[in-house]
Short mmCIF file of C-alpha atoms in Angstrom, two decimals:
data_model
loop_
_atom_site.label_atom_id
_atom_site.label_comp_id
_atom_site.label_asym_id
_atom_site.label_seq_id
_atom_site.Cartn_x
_atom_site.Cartn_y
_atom_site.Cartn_z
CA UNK G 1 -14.86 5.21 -9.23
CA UNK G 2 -11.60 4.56 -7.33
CA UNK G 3 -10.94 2.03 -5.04
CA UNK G 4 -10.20 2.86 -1.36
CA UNK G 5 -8.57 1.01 1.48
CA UNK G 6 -11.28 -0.45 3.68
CA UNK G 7 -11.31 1.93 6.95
CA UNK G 8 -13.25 0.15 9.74
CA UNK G 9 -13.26 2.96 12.08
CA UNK G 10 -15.19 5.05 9.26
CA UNK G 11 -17.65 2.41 9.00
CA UNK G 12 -17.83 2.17 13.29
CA UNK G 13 -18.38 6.19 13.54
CA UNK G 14 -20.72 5.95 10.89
CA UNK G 15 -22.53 3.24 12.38
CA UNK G 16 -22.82 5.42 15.58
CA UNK G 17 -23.79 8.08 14.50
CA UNK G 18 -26.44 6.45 12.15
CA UNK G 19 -27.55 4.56 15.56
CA UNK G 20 -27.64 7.78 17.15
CA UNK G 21 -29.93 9.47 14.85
CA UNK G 22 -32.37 6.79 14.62
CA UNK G 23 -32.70 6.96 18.18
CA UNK G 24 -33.70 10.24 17.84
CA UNK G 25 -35.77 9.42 15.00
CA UNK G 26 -37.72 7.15 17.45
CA UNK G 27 -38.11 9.59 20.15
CA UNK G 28 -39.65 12.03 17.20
CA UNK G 29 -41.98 10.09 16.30
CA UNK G 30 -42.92 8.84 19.44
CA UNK G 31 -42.43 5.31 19.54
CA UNK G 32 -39.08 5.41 22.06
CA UNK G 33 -38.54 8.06 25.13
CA UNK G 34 -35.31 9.55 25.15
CA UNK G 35 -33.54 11.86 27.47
CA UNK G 36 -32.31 14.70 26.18
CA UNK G 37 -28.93 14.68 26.79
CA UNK G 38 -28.56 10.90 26.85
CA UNK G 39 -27.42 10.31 23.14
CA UNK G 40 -24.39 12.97 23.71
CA UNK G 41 -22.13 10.00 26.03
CA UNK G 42 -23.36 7.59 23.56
CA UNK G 43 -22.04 9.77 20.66
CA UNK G 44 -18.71 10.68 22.17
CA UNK G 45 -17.95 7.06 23.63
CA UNK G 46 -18.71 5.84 19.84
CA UNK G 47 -16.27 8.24 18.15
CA UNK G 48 -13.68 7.62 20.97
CA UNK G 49 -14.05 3.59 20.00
CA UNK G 50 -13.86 4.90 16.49
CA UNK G 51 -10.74 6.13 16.63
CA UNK G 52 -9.10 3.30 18.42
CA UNK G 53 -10.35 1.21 15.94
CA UNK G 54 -8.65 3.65 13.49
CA UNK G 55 -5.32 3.37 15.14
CA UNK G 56 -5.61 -0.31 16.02
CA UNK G 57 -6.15 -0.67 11.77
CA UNK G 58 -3.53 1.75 11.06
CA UNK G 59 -0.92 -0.42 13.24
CA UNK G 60 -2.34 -3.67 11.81
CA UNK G 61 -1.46 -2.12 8.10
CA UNK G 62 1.15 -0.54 8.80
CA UNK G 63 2.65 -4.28 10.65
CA UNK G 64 1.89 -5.63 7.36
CA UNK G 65 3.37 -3.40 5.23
CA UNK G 66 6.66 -3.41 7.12
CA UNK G 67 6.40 -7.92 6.64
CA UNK G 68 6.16 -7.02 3.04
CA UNK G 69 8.85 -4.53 2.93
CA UNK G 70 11.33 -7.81 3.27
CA UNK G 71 9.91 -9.34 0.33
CA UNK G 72 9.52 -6.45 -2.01
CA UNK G 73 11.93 -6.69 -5.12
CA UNK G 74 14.43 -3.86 -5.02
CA UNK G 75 12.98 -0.55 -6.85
CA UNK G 76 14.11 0.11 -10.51
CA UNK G 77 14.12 3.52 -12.70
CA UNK G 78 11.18 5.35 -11.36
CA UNK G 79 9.75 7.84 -13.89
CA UNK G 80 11.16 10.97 -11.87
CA UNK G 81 14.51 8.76 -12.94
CA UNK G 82 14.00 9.16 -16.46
CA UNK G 83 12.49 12.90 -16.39
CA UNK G 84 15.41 13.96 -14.75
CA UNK G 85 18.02 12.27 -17.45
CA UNK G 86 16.25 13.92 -19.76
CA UNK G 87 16.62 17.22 -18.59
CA UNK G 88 20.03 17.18 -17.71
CA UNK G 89 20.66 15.51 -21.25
CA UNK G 90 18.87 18.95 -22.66
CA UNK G 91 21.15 21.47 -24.64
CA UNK G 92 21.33 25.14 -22.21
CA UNK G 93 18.78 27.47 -23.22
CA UNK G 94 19.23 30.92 -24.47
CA UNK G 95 19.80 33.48 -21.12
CA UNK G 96 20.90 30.31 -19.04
CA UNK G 97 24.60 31.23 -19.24
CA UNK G 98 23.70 34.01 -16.58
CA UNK G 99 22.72 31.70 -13.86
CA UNK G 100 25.86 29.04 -14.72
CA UNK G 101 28.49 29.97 -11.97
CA UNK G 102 31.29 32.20 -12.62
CA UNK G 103 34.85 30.76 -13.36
CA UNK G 104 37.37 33.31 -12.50
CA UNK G 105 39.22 34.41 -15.81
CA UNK G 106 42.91 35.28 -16.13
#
């Protein structure tokens, strides 16, 4: 399995919505009374606070990656580089003389 970047405000919206449903859970089965509509502020005030923590992590990451940007060692040959050389290296194929430009002949 791949590793992710940790996203807090995943974890935050999750954690609402979990919180959410296990308040309804409770009202189900009895043991908590719960107003109908009184979980739909609580759900939409989560995900708002879910997505500023979002953007607050984004700009935290994205702070860092700009104090690392200094320090980051100049990029070499990438392999688009050497996939390139190669084809430019390769001998013209038969039919490609009808796409080269046309030089004007005396």
């Amino acid at each position: 399995m791949k590793r992710h970047a940790f996203e807090p405000g995943r974890l935050f919206a999750g954690l609402v919505v979990l919180g959410v449903g296990l308040a309804y859970g409770l009202d189900a089965a009895g043991e908590w009374d719960l107003p109908p509509l009184a979980a739909l502020p609580v759900t939409v005030g989560g995900l708002c606070l879910a997505g500023l923590v979002s953007a607050l992590a984004f700009g935290v990451r994205r702070h860092r990656a700009r104090l690392t940007e200094d320090a980051a060692p100049p990029l070499r040959d990438l392999p688009m580089d050497e996939l390139r050389r190669r084809y430019e290296s390769m001998p013209a194929a038969h039919g490609d003389e009808l796409h080269e430009p046309h030089q004007d002949r005396d």
